[in-house]
Short mmCIF file of C-alpha atoms and ligand atoms in Angstrom, two decimals:
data_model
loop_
_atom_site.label_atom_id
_atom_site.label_comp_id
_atom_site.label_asym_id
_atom_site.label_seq_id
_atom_site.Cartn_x
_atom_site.Cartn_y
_atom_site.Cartn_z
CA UNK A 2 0.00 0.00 0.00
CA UNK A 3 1.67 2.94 -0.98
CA UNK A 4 1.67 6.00 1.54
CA UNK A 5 1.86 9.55 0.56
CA UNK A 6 4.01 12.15 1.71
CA UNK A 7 3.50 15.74 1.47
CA UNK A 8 6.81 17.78 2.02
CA UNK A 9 4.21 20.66 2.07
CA UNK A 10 1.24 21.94 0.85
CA UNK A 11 0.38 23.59 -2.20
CA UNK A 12 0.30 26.98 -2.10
CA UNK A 13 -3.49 28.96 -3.24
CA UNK A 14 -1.38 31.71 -4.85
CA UNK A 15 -3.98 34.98 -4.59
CA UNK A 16 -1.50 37.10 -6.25
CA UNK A 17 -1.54 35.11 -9.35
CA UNK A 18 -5.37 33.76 -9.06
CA UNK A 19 -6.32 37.68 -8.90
CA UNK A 20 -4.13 38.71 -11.82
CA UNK A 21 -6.09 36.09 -14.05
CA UNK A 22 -9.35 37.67 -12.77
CA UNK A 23 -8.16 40.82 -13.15
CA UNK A 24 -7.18 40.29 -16.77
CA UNK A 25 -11.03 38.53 -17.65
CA UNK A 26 -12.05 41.89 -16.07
CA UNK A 27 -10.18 44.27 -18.39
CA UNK A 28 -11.78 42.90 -21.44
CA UNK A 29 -15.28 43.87 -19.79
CA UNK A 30 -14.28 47.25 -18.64
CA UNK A 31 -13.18 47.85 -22.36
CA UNK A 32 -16.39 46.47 -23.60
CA UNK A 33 -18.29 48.70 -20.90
CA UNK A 34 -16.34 52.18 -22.12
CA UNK A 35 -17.19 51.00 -25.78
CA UNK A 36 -21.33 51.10 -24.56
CA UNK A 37 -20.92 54.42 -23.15
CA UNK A 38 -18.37 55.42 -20.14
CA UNK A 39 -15.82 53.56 -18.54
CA UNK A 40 -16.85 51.54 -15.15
CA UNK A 41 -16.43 53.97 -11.77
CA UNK A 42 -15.71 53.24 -8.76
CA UNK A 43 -15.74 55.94 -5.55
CA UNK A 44 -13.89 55.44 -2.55
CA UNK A 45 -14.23 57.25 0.26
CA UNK A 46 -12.02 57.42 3.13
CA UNK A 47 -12.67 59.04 6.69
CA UNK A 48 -9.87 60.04 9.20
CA UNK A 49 -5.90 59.12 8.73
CA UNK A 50 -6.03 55.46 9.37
CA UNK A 51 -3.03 54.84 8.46
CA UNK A 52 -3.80 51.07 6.81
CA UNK A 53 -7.02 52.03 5.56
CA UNK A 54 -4.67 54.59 3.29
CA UNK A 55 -2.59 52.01 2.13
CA UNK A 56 -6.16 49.60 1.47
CA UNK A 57 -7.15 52.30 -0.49
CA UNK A 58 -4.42 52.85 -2.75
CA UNK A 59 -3.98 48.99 -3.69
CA UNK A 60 -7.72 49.24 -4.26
CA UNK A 61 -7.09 52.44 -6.76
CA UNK A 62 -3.95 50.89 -8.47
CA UNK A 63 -6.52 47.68 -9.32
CA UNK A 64 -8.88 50.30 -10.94
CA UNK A 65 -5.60 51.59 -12.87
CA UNK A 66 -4.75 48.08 -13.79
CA UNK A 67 -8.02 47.08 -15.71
CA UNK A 68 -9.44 50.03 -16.85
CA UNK A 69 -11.70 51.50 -13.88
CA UNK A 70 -12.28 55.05 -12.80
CA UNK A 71 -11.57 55.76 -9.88
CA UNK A 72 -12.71 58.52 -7.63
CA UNK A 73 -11.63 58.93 -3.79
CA UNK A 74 -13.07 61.37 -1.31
CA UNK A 75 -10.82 62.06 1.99
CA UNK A 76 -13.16 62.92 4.50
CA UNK A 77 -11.04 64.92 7.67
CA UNK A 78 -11.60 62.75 10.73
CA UNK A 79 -13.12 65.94 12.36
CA UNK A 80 -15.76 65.42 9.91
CA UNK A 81 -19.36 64.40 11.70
CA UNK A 82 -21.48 61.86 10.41
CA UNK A 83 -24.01 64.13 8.51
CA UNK A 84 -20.98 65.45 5.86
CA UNK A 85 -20.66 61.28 5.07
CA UNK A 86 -24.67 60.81 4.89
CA UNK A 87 -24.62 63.67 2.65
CA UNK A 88 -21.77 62.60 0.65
CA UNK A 89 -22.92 58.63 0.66
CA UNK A 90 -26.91 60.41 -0.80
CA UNK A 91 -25.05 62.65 -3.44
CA UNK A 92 -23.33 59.50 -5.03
CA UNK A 93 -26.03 57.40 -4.89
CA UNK A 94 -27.97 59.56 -6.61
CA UNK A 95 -25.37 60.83 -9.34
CA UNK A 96 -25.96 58.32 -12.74
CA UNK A 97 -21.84 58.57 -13.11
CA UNK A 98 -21.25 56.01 -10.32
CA UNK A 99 -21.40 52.53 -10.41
CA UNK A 100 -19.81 51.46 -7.05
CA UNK A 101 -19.37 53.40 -3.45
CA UNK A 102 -17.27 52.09 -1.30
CA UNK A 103 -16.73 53.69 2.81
CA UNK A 104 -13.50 52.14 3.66
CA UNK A 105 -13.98 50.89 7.11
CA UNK A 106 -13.10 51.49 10.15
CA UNK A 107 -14.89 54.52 10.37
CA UNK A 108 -13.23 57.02 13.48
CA UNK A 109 -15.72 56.80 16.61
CA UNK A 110 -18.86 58.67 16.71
CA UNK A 111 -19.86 57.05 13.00
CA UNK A 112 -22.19 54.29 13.32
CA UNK A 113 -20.84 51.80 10.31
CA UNK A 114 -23.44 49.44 9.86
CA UNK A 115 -25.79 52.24 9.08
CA UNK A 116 -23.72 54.09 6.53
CA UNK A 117 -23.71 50.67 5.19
CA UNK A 118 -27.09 50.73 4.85
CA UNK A 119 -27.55 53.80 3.19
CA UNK A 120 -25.42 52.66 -0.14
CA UNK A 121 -27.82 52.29 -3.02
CA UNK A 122 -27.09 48.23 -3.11
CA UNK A 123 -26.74 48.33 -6.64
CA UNK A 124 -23.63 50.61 -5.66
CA UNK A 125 -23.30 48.61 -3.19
CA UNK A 126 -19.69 46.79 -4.71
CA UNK A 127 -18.27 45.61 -0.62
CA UNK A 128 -21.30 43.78 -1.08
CA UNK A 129 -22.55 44.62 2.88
CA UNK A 130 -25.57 46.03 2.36
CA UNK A 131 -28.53 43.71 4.46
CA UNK A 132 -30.11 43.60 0.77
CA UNK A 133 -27.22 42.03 -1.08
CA UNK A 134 -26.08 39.92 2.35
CA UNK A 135 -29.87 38.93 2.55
CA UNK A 136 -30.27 37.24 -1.10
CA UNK A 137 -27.20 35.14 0.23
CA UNK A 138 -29.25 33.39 2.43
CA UNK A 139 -32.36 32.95 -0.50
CA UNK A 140 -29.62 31.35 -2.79
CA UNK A 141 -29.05 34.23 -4.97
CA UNK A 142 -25.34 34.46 -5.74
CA UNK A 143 -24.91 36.16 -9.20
CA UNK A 144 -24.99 39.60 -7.45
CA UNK A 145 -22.72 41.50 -5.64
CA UNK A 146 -21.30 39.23 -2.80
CA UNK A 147 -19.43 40.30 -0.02
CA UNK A 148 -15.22 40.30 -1.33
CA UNK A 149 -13.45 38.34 1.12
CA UNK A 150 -16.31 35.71 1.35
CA UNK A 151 -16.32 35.10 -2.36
CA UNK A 152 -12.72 34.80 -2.38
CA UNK A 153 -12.85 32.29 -0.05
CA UNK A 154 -15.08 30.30 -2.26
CA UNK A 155 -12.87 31.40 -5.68
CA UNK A 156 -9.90 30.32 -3.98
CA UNK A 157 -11.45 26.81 -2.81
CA UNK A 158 -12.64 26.48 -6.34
CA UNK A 159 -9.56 27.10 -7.81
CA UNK A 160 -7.78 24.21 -5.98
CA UNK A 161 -10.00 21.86 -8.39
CA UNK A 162 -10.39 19.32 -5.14
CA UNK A 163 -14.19 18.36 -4.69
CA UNK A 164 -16.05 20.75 -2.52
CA UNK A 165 -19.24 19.03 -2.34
CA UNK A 166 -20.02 16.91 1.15
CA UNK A 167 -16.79 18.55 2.62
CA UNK A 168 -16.53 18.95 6.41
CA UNK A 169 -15.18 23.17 6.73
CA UNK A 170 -14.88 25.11 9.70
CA UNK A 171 -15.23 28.61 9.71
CA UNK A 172 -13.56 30.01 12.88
CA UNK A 173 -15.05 33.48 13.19
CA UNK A 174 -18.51 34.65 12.56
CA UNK A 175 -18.27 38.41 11.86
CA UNK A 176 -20.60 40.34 9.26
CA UNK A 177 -18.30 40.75 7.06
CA UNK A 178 -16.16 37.90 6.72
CA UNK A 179 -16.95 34.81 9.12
CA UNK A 180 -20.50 34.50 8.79
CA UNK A 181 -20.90 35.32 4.87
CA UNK A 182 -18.09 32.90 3.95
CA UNK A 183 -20.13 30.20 6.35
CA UNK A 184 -23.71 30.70 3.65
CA UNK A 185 -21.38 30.68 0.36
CA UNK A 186 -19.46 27.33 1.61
CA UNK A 187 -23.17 25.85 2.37
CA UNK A 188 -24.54 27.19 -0.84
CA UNK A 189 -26.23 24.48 -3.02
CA UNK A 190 -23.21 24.36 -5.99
CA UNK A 191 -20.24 24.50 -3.24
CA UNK A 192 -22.13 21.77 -0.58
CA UNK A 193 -19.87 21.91 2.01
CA UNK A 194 -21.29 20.94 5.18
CA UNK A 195 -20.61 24.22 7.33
CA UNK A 196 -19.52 24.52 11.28
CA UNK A 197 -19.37 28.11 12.23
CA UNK A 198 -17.04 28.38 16.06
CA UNK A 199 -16.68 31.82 17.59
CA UNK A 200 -15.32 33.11 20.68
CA UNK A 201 -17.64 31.10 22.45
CA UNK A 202 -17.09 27.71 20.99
CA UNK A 203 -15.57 24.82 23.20
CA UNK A 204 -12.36 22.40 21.78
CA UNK A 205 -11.58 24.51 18.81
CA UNK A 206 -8.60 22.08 18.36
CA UNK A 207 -11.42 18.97 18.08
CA UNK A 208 -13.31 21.13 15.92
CA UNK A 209 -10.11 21.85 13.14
CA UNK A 210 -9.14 18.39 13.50
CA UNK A 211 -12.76 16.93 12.34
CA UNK A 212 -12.59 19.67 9.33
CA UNK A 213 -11.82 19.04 5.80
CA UNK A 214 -11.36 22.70 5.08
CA UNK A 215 -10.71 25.69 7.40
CA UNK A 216 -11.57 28.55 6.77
CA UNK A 217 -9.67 31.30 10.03
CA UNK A 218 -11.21 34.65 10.06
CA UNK A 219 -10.30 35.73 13.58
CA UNK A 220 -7.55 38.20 13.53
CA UNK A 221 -4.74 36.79 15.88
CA UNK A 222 -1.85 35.77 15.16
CA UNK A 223 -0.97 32.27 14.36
CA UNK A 224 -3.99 30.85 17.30
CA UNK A 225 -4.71 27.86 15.48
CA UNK A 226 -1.71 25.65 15.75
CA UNK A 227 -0.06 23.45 13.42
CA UNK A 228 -1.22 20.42 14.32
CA UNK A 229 -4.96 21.10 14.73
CA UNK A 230 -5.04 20.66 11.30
CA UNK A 231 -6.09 17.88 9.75
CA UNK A 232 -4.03 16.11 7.42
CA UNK A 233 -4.77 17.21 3.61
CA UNK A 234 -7.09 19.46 5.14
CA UNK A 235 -7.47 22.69 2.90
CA UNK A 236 -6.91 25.74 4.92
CA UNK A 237 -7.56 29.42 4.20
CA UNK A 238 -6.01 31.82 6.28
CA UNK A 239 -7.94 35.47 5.83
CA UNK A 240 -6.51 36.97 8.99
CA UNK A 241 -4.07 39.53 8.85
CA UNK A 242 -1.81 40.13 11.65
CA UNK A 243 1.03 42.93 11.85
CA UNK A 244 3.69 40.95 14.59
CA UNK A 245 7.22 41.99 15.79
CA UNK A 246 9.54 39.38 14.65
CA UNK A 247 13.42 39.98 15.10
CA UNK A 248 13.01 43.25 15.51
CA UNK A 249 11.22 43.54 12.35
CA UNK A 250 7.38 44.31 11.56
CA UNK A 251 5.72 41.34 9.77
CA UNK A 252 2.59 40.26 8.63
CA UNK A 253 1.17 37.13 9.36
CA UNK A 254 -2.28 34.91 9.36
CA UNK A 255 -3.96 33.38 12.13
CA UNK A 256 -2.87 29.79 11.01
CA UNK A 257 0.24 28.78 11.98
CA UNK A 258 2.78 28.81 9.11
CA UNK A 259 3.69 24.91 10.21
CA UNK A 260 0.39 23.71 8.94
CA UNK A 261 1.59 23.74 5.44
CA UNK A 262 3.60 20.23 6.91
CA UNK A 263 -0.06 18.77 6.98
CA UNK A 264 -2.51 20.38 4.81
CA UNK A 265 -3.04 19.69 0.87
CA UNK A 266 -3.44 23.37 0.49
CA UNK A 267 -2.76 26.53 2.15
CA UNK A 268 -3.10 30.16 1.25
CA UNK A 269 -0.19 31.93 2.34
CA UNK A 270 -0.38 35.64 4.04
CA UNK A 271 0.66 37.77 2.17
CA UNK A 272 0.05 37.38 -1.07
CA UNK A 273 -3.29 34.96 -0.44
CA UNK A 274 -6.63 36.09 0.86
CA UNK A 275 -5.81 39.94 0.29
CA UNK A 276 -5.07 40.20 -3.33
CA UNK A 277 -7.33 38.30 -4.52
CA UNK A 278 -10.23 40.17 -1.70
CA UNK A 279 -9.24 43.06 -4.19
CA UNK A 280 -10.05 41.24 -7.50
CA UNK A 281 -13.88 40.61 -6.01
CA UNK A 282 -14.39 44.10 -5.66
CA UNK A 283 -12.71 44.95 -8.95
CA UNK A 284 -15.63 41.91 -10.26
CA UNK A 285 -17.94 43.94 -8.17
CA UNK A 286 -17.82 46.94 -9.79
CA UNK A 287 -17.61 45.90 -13.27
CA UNK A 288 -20.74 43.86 -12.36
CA UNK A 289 -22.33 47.08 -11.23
CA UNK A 290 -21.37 48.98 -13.82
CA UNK A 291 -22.75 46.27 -16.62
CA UNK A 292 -25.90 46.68 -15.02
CA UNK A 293 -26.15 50.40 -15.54
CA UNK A 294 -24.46 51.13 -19.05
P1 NDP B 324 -13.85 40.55 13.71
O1 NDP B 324 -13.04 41.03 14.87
O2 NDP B 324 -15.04 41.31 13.29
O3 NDP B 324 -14.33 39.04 14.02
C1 NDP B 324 -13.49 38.12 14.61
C2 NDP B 324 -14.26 36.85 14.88
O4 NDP B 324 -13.37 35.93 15.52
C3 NDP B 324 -15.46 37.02 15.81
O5 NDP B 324 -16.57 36.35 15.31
C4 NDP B 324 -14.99 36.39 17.12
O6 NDP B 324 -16.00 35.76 17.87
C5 NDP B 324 -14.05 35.33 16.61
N1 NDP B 324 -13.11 34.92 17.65
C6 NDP B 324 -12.41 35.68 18.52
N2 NDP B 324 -11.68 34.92 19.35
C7 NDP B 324 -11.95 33.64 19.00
C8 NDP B 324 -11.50 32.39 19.49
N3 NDP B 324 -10.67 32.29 20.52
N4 NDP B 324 -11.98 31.26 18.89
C9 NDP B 324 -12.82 31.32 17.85
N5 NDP B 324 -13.27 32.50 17.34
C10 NDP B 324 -12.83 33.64 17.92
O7 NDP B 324 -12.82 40.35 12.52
P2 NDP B 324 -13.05 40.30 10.92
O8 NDP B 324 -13.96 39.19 10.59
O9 NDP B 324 -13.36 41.63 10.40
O10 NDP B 324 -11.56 39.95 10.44
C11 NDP B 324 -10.92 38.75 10.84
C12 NDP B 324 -9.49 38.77 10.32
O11 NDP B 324 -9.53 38.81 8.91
C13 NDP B 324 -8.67 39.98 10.75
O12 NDP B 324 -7.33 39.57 10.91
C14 NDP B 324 -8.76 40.92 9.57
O13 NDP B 324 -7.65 41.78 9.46
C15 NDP B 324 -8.77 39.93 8.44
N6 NDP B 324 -9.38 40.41 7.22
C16 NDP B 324 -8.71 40.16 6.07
C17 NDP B 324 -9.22 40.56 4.87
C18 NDP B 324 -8.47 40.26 3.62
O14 NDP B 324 -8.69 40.88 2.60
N7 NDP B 324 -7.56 39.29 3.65
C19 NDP B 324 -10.49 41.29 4.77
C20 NDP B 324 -11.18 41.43 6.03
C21 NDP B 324 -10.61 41.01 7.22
P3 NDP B 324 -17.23 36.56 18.56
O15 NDP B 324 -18.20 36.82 17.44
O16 NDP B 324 -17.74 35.62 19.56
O17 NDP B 324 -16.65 37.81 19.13
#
């Protein structure tokens, strides 16, 4: 009986998945100017955040990259919530934008989840708005889905292993990550059989090791070890962790690096989740701009 051996995983390379997407996506942009106007996206940014700033830049060079405009409002983080209500209202109302999106997190004093819900959600291209979340959970999944949750699913897809019947884990259960990844894994098409754990959840190490995927949205550093992981288990690693590491600042995922010695597949951070997060909301918007021109 012959055993297998994997030195290491393969790698779900997001930098490479999201160029392919990205290049698919400058054909439609093209064909999208050629009806009318090119595709627009608006980003607006509140405060001096000093992340967010660098978020919204790789978002802009995407647009530069396939052929989107892009427009970005800096808000001062003295601002109050009114000047962003009023802003949010002019855009959705101006027939020269396709997609708005309020890089979060918003300073204190701005209540995010309703900003969220003021975006037309046909603008809506983070895909947060309770309308576009909501036909999720009806089985509608051809509109504008949530970016990090979808490339979860693009990235799972792109490993060609069988999805279907699957045991995954997804270890957090936030709005915008955990619990939308959870409904696209259980979608009929994917078929995963879903476990959602969260802060509360007892034996998360029992829980990885019964999983055939897992799927870490948590945001600390390296907390699920090594060898929770099943073996050939597929794991995606969303989190993104700035550590101190010799002195030097690094980023890192909440999956222990070592789990590459067991899994099939691992998504690496950088360079995984992140990139290709980008290329969804560069889909997004053409997909809300093919709508409208
Ligand atoms: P949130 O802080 O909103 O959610 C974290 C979740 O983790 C919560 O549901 C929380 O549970 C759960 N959690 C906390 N501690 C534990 C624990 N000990 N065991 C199990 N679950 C736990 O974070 P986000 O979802 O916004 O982001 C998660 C990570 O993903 C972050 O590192 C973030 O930077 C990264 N991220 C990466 C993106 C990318 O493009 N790659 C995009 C967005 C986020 P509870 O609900 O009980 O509090």
């Amino acid at each position: 009986m012959p055993v297998r051996h994997y030195v290491t995983a393969r790698i779900i390379d997001g930098r490479a998945l999201g160029a392919i997407i990205e290049k698919g996506l400058t054909n439609e942009a093209e064909a999208i100017e050629k009806r009318g106007r090119a595709p627009h996206l608006v980003v607006v940014i509140v405060g001096d955040d000093a992340a967010s700033h660098v978020y919204v830049r790789n978002k802009q060079r995407a647009c530069e990259r396939i052929g989107i405009k892009s427009t970005r409002h800096d808000l001062p983080s003295t601002s109050n919530p009114s000047d962003l209500i009023d802003l949010v209202d002019n855009l959705n109302k101006d027939e020269g934008v396709d997609g708005i999106l309020v890089q979060s997190p918003l300073p204190d004093g701005f209540d995010e989840i309703s900003i969220t819900e003021m975006i037309d959600p046909e603008k809506d291209v983070d895909g947060f708005h309770p309308v576009n979340l909501g036909r999720i959970v009806t089985g509608k999944v051809d509109g504008l889905l949530p970016c990090t949750p979808s490339a979860v699913i693009r990235m799972l897809e792109s490993t060609g292993e069988r999805l279907a019947g699957k045991k995954a884990l997804v270890v957090g259960r936030s709005r915008i990550v955990g619990m939308p990844s959870a409904l696209l894994l259980a979608q009929k098409g994917v078929d995963a059989t879903v476990t959602i754990s969260h802060s509360q959840s007892q034996d998360l190490r029992r829980l990885c090791l019964d999983s055939d995927i897992i799927v870490a949205a948590v945001g600390r550093p390296g907390m699920i070890k090594s060898d929770w992981v099943k073996k050939d288990a597929i794991v995606i690693d969303v989190g993104i962790n700035r550590v101190e590491v010799d002195g030097a600042s690094r980023l890192v995922g909440d999956v222990e690096k070592e789990a590459s010695e067991r899994a099939s597949w691992v998504t690496p951070v950088p360079g995984g989740v992140g990139p290709m997060t980008i290329a969804m909301l560069m889909r997004n918007t053409i997909k809300a701009a093919s709508d409208r021109i």
